[in-house]
Coordinates of C-alpha atoms in Angstrom, one line a residue:
X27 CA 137.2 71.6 139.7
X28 CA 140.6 70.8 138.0
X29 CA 142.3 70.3 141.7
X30 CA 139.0 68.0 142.0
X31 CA 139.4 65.9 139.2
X32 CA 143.3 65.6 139.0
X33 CA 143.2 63.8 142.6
X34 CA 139.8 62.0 142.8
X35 CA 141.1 60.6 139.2
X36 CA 144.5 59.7 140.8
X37 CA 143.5 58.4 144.1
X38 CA 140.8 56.1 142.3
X39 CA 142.9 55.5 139.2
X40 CA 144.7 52.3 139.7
X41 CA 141.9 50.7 140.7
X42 CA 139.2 52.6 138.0
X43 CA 142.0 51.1 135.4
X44 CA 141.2 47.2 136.6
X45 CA 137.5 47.7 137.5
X46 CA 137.4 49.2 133.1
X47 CA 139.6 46.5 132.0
X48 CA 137.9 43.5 133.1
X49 CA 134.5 45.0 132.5
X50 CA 135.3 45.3 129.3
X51 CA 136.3 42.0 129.1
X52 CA 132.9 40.8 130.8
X53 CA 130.9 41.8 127.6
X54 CA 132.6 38.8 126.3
X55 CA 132.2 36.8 129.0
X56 CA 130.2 33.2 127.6
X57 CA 132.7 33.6 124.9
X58 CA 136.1 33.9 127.0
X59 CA 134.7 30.7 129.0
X60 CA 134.0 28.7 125.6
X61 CA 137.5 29.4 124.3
X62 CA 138.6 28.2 127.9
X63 CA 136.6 25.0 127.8
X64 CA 137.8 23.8 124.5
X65 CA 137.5 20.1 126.0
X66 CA 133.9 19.7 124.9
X67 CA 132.0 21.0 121.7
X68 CA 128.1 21.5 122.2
X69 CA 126.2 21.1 119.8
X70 CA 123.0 23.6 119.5
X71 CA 119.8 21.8 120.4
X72 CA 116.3 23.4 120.9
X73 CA 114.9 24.3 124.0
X74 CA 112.8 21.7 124.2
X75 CA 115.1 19.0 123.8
X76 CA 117.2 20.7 126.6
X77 CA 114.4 21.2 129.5
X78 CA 113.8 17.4 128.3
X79 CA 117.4 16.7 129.5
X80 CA 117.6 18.9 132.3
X81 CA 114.2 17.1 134.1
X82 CA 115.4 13.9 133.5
X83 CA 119.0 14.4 135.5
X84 CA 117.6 16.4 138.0
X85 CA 114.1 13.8 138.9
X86 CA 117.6 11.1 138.8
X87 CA 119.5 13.1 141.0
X88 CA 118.0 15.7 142.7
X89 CA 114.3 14.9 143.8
X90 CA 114.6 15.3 147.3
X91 CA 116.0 19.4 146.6
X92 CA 113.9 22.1 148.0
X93 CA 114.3 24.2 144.5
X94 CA 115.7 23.7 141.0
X95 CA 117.0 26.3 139.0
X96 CA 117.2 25.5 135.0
X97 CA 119.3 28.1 132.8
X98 CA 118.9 26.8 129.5
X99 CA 121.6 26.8 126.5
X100 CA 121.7 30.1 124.6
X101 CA 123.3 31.2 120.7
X102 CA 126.7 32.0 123.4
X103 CA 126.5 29.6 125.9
X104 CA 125.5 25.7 124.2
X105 CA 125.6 23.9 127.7
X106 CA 122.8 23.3 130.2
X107 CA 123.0 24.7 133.5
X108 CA 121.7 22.8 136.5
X109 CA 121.7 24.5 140.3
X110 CA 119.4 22.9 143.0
X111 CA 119.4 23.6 146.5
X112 CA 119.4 20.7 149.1
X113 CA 117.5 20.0 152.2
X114 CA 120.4 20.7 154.4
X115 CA 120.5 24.3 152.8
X116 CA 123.9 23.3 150.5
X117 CA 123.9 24.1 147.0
X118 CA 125.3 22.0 144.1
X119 CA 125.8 22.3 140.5
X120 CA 125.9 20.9 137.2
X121 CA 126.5 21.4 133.4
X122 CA 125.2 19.0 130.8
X123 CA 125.5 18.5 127.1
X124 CA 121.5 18.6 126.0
X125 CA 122.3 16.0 123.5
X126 CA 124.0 13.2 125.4
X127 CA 121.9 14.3 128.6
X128 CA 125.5 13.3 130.7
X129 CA 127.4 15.6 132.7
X130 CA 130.1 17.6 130.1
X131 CA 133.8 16.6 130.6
X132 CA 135.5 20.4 130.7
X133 CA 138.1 21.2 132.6
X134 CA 137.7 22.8 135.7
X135 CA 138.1 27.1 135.3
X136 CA 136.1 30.0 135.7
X137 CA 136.9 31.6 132.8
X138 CA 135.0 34.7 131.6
X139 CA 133.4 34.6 135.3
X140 CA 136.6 35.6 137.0
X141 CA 136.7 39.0 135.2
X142 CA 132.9 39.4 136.0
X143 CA 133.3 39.2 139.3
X144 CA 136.6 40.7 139.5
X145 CA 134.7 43.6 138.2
X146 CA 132.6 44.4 141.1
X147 CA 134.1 42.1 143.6
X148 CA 137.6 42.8 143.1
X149 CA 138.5 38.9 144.3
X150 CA 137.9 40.0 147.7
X151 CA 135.2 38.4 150.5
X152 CA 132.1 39.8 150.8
X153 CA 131.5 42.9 151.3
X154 CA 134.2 44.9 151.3
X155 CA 134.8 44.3 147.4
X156 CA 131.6 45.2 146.7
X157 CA 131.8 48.6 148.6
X158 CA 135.7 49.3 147.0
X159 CA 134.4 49.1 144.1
X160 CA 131.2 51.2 144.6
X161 CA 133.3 53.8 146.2
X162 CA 135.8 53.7 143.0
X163 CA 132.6 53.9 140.7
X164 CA 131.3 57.0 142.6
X165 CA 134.9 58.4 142.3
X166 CA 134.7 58.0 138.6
X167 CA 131.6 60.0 138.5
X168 CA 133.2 63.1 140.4
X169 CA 136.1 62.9 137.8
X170 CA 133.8 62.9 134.7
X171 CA 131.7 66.1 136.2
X172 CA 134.8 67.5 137.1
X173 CA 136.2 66.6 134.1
X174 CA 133.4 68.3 131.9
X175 CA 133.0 71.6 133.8
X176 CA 137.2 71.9 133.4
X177 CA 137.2 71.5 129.6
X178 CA 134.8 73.8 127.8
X179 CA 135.6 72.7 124.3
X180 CA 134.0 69.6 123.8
X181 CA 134.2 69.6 120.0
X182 CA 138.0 70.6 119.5
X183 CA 139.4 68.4 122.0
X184 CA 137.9 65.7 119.5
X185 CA 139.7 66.7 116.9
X186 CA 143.0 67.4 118.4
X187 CA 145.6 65.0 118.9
X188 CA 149.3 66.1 118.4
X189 CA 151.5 62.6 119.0
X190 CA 154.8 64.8 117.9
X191 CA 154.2 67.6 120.4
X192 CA 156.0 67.6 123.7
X193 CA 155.0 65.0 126.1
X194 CA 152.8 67.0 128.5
X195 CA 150.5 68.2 125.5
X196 CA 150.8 64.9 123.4
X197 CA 149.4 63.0 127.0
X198 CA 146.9 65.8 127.4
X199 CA 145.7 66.0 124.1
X200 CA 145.0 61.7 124.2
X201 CA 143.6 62.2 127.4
X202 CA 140.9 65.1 126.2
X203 CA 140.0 62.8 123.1
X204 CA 139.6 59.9 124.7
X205 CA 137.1 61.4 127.3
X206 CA 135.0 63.2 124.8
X207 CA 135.4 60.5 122.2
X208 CA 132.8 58.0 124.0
X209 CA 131.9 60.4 127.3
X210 CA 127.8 59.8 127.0
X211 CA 129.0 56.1 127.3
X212 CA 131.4 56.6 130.4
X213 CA 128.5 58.7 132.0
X214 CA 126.2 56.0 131.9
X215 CA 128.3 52.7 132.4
X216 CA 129.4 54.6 135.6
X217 CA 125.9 55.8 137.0
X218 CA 124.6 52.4 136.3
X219 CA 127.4 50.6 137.8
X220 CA 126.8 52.8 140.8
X221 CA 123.2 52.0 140.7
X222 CA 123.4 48.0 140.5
X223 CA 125.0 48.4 143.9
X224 CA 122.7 50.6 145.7
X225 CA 120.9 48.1 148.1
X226 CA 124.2 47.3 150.0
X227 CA 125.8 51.4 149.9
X228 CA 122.2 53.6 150.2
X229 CA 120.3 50.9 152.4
X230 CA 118.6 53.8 154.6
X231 CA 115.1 53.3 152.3
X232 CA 115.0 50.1 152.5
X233 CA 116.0 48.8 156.0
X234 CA 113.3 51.7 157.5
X235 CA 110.2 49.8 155.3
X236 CA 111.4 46.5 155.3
X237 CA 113.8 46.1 158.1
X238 CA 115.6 42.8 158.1
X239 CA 113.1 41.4 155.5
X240 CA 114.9 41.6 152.2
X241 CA 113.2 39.3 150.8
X242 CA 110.0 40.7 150.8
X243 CA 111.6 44.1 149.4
X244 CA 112.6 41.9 146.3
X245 CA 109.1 39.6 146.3
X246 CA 107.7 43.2 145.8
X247 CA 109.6 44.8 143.9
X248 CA 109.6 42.1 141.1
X249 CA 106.0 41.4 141.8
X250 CA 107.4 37.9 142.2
X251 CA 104.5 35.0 144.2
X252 CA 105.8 34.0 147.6
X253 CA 108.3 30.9 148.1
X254 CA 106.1 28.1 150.2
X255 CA 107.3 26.1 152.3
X256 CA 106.9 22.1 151.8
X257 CA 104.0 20.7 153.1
X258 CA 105.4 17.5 153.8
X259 CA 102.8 15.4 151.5
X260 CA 104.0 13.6 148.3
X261 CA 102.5 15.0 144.9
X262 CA 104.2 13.8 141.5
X263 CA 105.6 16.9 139.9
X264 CA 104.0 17.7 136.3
X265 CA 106.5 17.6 133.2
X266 CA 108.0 20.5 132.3
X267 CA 108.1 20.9 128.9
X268 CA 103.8 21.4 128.6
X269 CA 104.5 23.8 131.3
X270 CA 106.8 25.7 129.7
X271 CA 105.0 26.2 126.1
X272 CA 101.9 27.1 127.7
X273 CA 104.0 29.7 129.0
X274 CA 105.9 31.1 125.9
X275 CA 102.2 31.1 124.5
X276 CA 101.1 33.7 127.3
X277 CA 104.0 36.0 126.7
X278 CA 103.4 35.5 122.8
X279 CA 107.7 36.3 121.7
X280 CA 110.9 35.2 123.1
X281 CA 112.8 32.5 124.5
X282 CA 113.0 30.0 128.0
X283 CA 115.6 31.8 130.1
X284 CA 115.0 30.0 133.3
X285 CA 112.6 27.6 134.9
X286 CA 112.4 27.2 138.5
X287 CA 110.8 24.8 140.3
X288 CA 110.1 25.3 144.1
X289 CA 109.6 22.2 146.5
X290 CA 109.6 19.6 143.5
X291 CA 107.8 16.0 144.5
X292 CA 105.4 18.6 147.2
X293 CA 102.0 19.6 147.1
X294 CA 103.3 22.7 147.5
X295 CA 104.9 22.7 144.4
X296 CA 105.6 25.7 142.0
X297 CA 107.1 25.9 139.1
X298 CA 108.2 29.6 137.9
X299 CA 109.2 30.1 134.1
X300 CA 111.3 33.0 133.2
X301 CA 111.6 34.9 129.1
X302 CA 114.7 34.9 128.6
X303 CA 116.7 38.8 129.3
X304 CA 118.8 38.3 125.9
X305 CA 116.8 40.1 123.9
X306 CA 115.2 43.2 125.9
X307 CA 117.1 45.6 128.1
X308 CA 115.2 44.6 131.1
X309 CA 117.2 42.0 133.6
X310 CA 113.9 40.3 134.0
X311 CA 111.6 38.6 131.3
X312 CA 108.2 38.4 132.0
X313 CA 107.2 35.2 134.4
X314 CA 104.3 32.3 134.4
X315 CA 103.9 30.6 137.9
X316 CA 102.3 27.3 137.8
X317 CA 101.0 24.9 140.4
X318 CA 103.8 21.8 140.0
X319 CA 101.1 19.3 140.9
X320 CA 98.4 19.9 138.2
X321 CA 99.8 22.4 136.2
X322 CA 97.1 25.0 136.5
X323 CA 98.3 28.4 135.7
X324 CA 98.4 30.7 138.7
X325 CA 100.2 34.0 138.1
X326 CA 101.5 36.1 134.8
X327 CA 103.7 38.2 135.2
X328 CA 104.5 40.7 132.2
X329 CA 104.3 44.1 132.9
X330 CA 106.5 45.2 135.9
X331 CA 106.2 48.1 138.4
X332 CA 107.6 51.9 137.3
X333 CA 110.6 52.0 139.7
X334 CA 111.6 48.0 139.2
X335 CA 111.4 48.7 135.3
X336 CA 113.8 51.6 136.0
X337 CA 116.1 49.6 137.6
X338 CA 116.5 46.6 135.8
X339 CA 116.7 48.8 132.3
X340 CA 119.9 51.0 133.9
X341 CA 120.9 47.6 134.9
X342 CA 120.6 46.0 131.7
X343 CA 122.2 49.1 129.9
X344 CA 125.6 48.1 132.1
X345 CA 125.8 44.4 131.5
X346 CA 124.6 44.8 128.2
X347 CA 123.1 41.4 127.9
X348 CA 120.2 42.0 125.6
X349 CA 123.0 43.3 122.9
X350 CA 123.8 41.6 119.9
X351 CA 127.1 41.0 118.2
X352 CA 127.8 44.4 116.5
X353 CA 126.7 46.0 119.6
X354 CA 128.2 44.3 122.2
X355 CA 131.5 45.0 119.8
X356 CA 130.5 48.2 120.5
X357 CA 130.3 47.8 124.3
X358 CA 134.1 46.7 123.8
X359 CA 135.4 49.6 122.1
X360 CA 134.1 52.4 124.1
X361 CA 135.5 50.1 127.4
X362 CA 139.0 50.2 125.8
X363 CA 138.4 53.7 125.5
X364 CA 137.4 54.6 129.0
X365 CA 140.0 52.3 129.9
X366 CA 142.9 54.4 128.0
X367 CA 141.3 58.0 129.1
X368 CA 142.1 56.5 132.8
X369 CA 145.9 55.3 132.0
X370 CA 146.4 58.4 130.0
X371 CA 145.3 60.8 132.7
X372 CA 147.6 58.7 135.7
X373 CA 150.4 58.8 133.0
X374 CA 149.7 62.6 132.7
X375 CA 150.2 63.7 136.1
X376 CA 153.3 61.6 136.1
X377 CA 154.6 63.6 133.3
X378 CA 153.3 67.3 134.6
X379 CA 154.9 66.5 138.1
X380 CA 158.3 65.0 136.4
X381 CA 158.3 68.9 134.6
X382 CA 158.0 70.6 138.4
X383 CA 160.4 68.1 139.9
X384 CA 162.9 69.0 137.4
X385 CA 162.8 72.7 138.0
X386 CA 163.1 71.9 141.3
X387 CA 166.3 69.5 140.7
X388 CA 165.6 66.3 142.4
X389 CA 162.4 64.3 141.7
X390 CA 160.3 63.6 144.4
X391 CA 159.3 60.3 146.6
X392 CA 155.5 61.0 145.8
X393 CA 156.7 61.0 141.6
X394 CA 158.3 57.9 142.0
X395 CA 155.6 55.9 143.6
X396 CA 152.8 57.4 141.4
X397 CA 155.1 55.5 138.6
X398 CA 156.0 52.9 139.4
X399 CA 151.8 52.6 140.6
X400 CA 151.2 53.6 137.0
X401 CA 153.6 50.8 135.3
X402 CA 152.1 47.8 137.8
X403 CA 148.7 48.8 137.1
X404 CA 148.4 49.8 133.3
X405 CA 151.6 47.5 131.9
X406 CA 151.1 45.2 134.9
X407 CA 147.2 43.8 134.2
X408 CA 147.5 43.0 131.1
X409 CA 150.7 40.8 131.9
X410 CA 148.6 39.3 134.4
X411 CA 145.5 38.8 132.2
X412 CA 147.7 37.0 129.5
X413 CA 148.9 34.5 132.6
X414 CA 145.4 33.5 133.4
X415 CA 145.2 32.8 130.1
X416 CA 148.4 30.9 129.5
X417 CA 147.7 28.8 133.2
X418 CA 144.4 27.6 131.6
X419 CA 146.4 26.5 128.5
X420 CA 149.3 24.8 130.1
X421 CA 148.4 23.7 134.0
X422 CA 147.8 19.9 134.6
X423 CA 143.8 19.0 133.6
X424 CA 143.8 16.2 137.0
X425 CA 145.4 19.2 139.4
X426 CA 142.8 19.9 142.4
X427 CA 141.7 23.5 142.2
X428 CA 142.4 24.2 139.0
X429 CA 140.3 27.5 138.7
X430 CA 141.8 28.7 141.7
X431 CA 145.3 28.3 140.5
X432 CA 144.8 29.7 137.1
X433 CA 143.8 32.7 139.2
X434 CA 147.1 32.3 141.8
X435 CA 148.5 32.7 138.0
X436 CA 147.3 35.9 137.6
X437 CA 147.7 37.6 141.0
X438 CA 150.9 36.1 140.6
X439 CA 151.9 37.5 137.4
X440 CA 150.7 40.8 138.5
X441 CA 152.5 40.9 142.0
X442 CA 156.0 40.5 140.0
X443 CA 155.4 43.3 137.8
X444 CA 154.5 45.5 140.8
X445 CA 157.9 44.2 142.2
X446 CA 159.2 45.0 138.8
X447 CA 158.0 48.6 138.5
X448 CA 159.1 49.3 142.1
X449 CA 162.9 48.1 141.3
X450 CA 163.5 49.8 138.2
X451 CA 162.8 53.2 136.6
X452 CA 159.7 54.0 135.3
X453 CA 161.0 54.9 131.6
X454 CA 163.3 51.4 131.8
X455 CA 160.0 49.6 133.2
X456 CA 157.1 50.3 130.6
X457 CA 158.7 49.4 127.7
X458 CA 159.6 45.5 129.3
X459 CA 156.3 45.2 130.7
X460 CA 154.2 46.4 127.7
X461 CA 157.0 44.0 125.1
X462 CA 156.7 41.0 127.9
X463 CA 152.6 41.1 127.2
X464 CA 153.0 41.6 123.9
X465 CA 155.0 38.6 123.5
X466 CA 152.4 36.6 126.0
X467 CA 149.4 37.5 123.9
X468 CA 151.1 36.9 120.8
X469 CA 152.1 33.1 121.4
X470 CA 148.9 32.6 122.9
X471 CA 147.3 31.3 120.1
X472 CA 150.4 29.2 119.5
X473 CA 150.3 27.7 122.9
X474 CA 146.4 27.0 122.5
X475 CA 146.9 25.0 119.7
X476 CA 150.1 22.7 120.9
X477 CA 147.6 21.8 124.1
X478 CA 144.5 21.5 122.3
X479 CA 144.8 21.0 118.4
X480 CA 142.8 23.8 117.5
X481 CA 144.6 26.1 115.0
X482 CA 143.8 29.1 114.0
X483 CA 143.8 29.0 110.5
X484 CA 141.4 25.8 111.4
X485 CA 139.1 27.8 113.1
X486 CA 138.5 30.2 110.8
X487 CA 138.1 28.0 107.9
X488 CA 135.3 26.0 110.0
X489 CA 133.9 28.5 111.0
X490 CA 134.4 28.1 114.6
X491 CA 133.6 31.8 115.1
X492 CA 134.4 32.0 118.8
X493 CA 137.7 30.9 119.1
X494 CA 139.2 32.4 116.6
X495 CA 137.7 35.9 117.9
X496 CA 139.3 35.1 120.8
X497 CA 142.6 34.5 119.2
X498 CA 142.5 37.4 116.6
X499 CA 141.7 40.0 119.4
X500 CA 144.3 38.3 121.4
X501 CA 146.9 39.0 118.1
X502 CA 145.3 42.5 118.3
X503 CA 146.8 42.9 121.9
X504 CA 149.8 42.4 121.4
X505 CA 150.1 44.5 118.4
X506 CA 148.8 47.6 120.6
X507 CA 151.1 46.5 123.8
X508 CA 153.8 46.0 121.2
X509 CA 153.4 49.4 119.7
X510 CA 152.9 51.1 123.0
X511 CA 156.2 49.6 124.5
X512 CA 157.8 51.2 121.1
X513 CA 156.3 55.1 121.7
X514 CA 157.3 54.7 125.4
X515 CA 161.1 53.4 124.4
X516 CA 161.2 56.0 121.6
X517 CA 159.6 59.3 123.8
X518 CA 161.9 58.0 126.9
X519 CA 164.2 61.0 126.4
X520 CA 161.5 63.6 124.9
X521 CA 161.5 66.9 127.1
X522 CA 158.1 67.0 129.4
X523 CA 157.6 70.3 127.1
X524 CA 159.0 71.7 124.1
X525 CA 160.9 75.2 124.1
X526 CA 157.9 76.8 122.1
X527 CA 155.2 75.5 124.1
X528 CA 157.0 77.4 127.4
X529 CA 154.4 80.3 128.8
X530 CA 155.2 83.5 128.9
X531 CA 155.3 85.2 132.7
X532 CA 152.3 85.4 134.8
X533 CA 150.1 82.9 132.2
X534 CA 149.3 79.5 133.7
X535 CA 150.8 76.7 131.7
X536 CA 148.4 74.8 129.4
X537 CA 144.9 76.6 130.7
X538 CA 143.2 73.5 129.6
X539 CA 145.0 71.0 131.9
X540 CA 142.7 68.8 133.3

C-alpha cells in the first residue's frame, strides 16, 4: 500500500495539483467573473421585473428560435442570462442588465468560467479532457485508500507538525496533517467528482438500455416531458410572468432558476419553469410544464426518482452550489488543503529520493525531472493564475478574442516557468517562482485600480463586498507565496535528515512514510 500510494500520488500529482487548485477556485466562481467585469454595476432587481426584461428582448430578437433558455439574476450573479437556439441548429447568447432591459457593456472574458472548466476539461477538446481528468480523479481515490490503510494513527498525525525537524520529517509530518486534517472532505469531493463523470467513463449500463438514445436516458431519469417538435401553425405565446407565479405557488418555497420555453410562437409550445438549485443540494429544483399557447398547467414535477436524487445530491455536494457564504468559505479552505496535502507529498518524494541519491553520490535523471515537474506545477500555477488575472486588467478592451488571450496569458505564463524550473536548480528555482507570484498577487489590487478606479480602501468602505474579497484573498496569496518562497530559501541547505533522526541497522527509516 505505501509503494501504491507513493506512485499513483506521483504519476497523478501534477495534474491532481491543477485539477484542486482551480476547483477551489470554482466555489468562487460568479464572484471571480464580477470582479473581472468591473465595466458594468447591476443593480439587484426582482425576479419579476427580470423575466419582464428577458421576454421582451428575446419576442424582439429571437421569435423565430426553436427554444429559449432564461437563467435569471441571483444574490452572486445580478445579470440576466439569455441562450436561444436557432432554426439552423446555431446557438447564441446574451447578457442583460434587468433594469435598462439593453444588452450590458462588459468586456469580453471568461472569467470564473475558465477555472470551472479548466477543472474537468483541462482546456482540452472534447473528450479527452474530460477522461484525463476522470482518470486523475480515480487516481486520487487509490492514493486516499492507500493513504489511510498506510497510516494507522489518524489522531496523532493531527497533532504533529515539527517545522524545525529535518526536512524529510518536517515534509512528512505537513503531509500527514494535511490529509487527516480535512480527509472526510477529500473523500467525497473525489468520489463525487468521479461520479459527475460516469456517463462518458462507465457507459456499459446505459448504451445496453438505451443505445444511442441519450436523450431518452436523461428524459427518464429527470422525469422530464418530451421535447415536440413544431407543428408548423402560428399560436401567440402566453406571457411569462403569470406563468411563472403560478408555478412558484405549486412548489410553495424558493426561487425562478430557469425558464425554458420550447418552440415559442408554435402550437406546440411549452414552457418549462425550473426552482432554482441555490438553495437545496439537489442540481435540479422541482419543474412546472405549461402549454405556451393557453397556459394550462400540464406536468409538476417535485419529487424525483431514488437513483436521479442520488445523483444530483453527490453532484450537488461537489459543486457546492446550494452553499451559503460561510460555507462555501468553507469549501475554500478544505480545497487549499487538499491542494497543499498533494504539493507536500510531490515535494516529499523529491526530498526522500534527494537522501538515497546522496548516499549514492550523484543524483539521479529521474530526481531531477520530478523537480523541476514539482517547481512548474506547484510554483508554476499560481504564477500563471496571477497572469490571467493581470491580462484581464491590462489587455486592450477593443482587442478581438479577448477571453482567449487572457487565457494565452496564462498558458503562457505557466510554459516559462516550466522552462524556468527545467534550466535552473530546483532549490535556486522555488524561491523565484513562489517571490515572482507573490509580487503578481500583491500589485494586483494596485493594477485593478490604475485600469478601473476601483480602490480598495473604496470598496470596503461602500461596501462593495465582492471585490474587495477578491482583492483581500488576493493580498492573502501573496503573503503565503511570499512566506513559502522564505522557508524554501532558508531550508535550501537543511540536511534531508538530522543526525538523531538516522535508524539504527536493520529498522526501516521513518515506518510511517507514506
Amino acid at each position: 500500500m505505501a509503494w501504491l500510494h507513493n506512485w499513483a500520488g506521483l504519476v497523478a500529482g501534477w495534474l491532481l495539483f491543477a485539477i484542486f487548485v482551480t476547483g477551489t477556485l470554482a466555489v468562487f466562481r460568479p464572484e471571480i467573473t464580477q470582479w473581472m467585469r468591473p465595466d458594468a454595476v447591476i443593480a439587484p432587481v426582482d425576479q419579476g421585473r427580470a423575466l419582464d426584461a428577458a421576454e421582451q428582448y428575446l419576442r424582439g430578437h429571437a421569435a423565430d428560435a426553436a427554444r429559449w433558455f432564461i437563467r435569471l439574476p441571483t444574490a452572486r450573479d445580478g445579470a440576466l442570462a439569455l441562450y436561444w437556439a436557432g432554426r439552423d441548429g446555431n446557438w447564441h447568447d446574451a447578457r442583460l442588465d434587468p433594469n435598462t432591459r439593453q444588452p450590458v457593456a462588459q468586456r469580453d472574458t471568461l472569467g470564473g468560467e475558465f477555472f470551472y472548466r479548466f477543472h474537468f476539461e483541462l482546456q482540452m477538446p472534447y473528450p479527452w479532457g474530460r477522461w484525463l481528468a476522470s482518470l486523475a480523479g480515480m487516481a486520487m481515490l487509490v492514493v486516499l485508500v492507500s493513504g489511510i490503510v498506510t497510516h494507522r494513527r489518524f489522531f496523532k498525525d493531527f497533532f504533529t507538525f515539527r517545522p524545525k525537524k529535518a526536512a524529510q520529517r518536517a515534509w512528512l509530518d505537513a503531509h500527514n496533517a494535511l490529509g487527516v486534517l480535512a480527509l472526510p472532505f477529500h473523500l467525497v469531493i473525489t468520489y463525487s467528482g468521479v461520479i459527475t463523470l460516469m456517463a462518458l467513463t462507465m457507459p456499459a449500463a446505459l448504451d445496453a438500455r438505451y443505445g444511442q438514445d441519450s436523450a431518452a436516458f436523461y428524459a427518464e431519469r429527470g422525469g422530464e416531458p418530451p421535447v415536440l417538435a413544431p407543428a408548423g401553425i402560428a399560436r401567440p405565446l402566453q406571457p411569462l410572468g403569470p406563468l411563472a407565479d403560478a408555478a412558484r405557488r405549486h412548489w410553495g418555497d424558493g426561487d425562478i432558476g430557469v425558464v425554458v420555453v420550447g418552440a415559442p410562437g408554435d402550437a406546440n409550445a411549452r414552457v418549462s419553469v425550473l426552482q432554482t438549485d441555490t438553495a437545496q443540494l439537489r442540481i435540479v429544483g422541482a419543474m412546472a410544464v405549461f402549454d405556451g399557447t393557453n397556459g394550462r398547467l400540464l406536468q409538476v414535477m417535485d419529487a424525483p426518482r431514488a437513483a436521479a436524487l442520488t445523483h444530483d445530491v453527490v453532484y450537488g455536494l461537489h459543486t457546492a452550489r446550494f452553499a451559503d457564504s460561510g460555507l462555501r468559505w468553507l469549501y475554500f479552505l478544505c480545497g487549499i488543503a487538499g491542494s497543499l496535502m498533494i504539493a507536500s507529498g510531490l515535494v516529499l518524494w523529491t526530498v526522500k529520493r534527494r537522501q538515497r541519491d546522496a548516499k549514492a553520490g550523484r543524483v539521479g535523471v529521474g530526481t531531477r525531472v520530478v523537480e523541476a515537474l514539482n517547481v512548474a506545477a506547484i510554483a508554476g500555477l499560481p504564477l500563471a493564475i496571477a497572469a490571467f488575472f493581470w491580462g484581464n486588467r491590462l489587455l486592450p478592451l477593443a482587442q478581438p478574442q479577448r477571453a482567449q488571450a487572457e487565457v494565452l496569458c496564462f498558458f503562457g505564463a505557466w510554459a516559462l516557468a516550466a522552462v524556468h524550473a527545467a534550466l535552473r536548480p530546483a532549490r535556486a528555482a522555488w524561491p523565484v517562482q513562489l517571490w515572482l507570484g507573490a509580487a503578481l498577487f500583491a500589485l494586483l489590487p494596485l493594477v485593478s485600480a490604475l485600469t478601473t478606479g476601483h480602490w480598495l480602501p473604496g470598496a470596503l468602505l461602500h461596501g462593495r463586498w465582492v471585490e474587495a474579497g477578491f482583492e483581500l484573498t488576493a493580498l492573502a496569496a501573496a503573503a503565503a507565496l511570499g512566506w513559502a518562497g522564505y522557508k524554501f530559501r532558508r531550508t535550501a541547505g537543511r540536511p534531508a535528515i538530522a543526525p538523531r533522526d538516522t535508524p539504527r541497522a536493520g529498522t526501516r527509516l521513518l515506518e510511517d512514510t507514506p
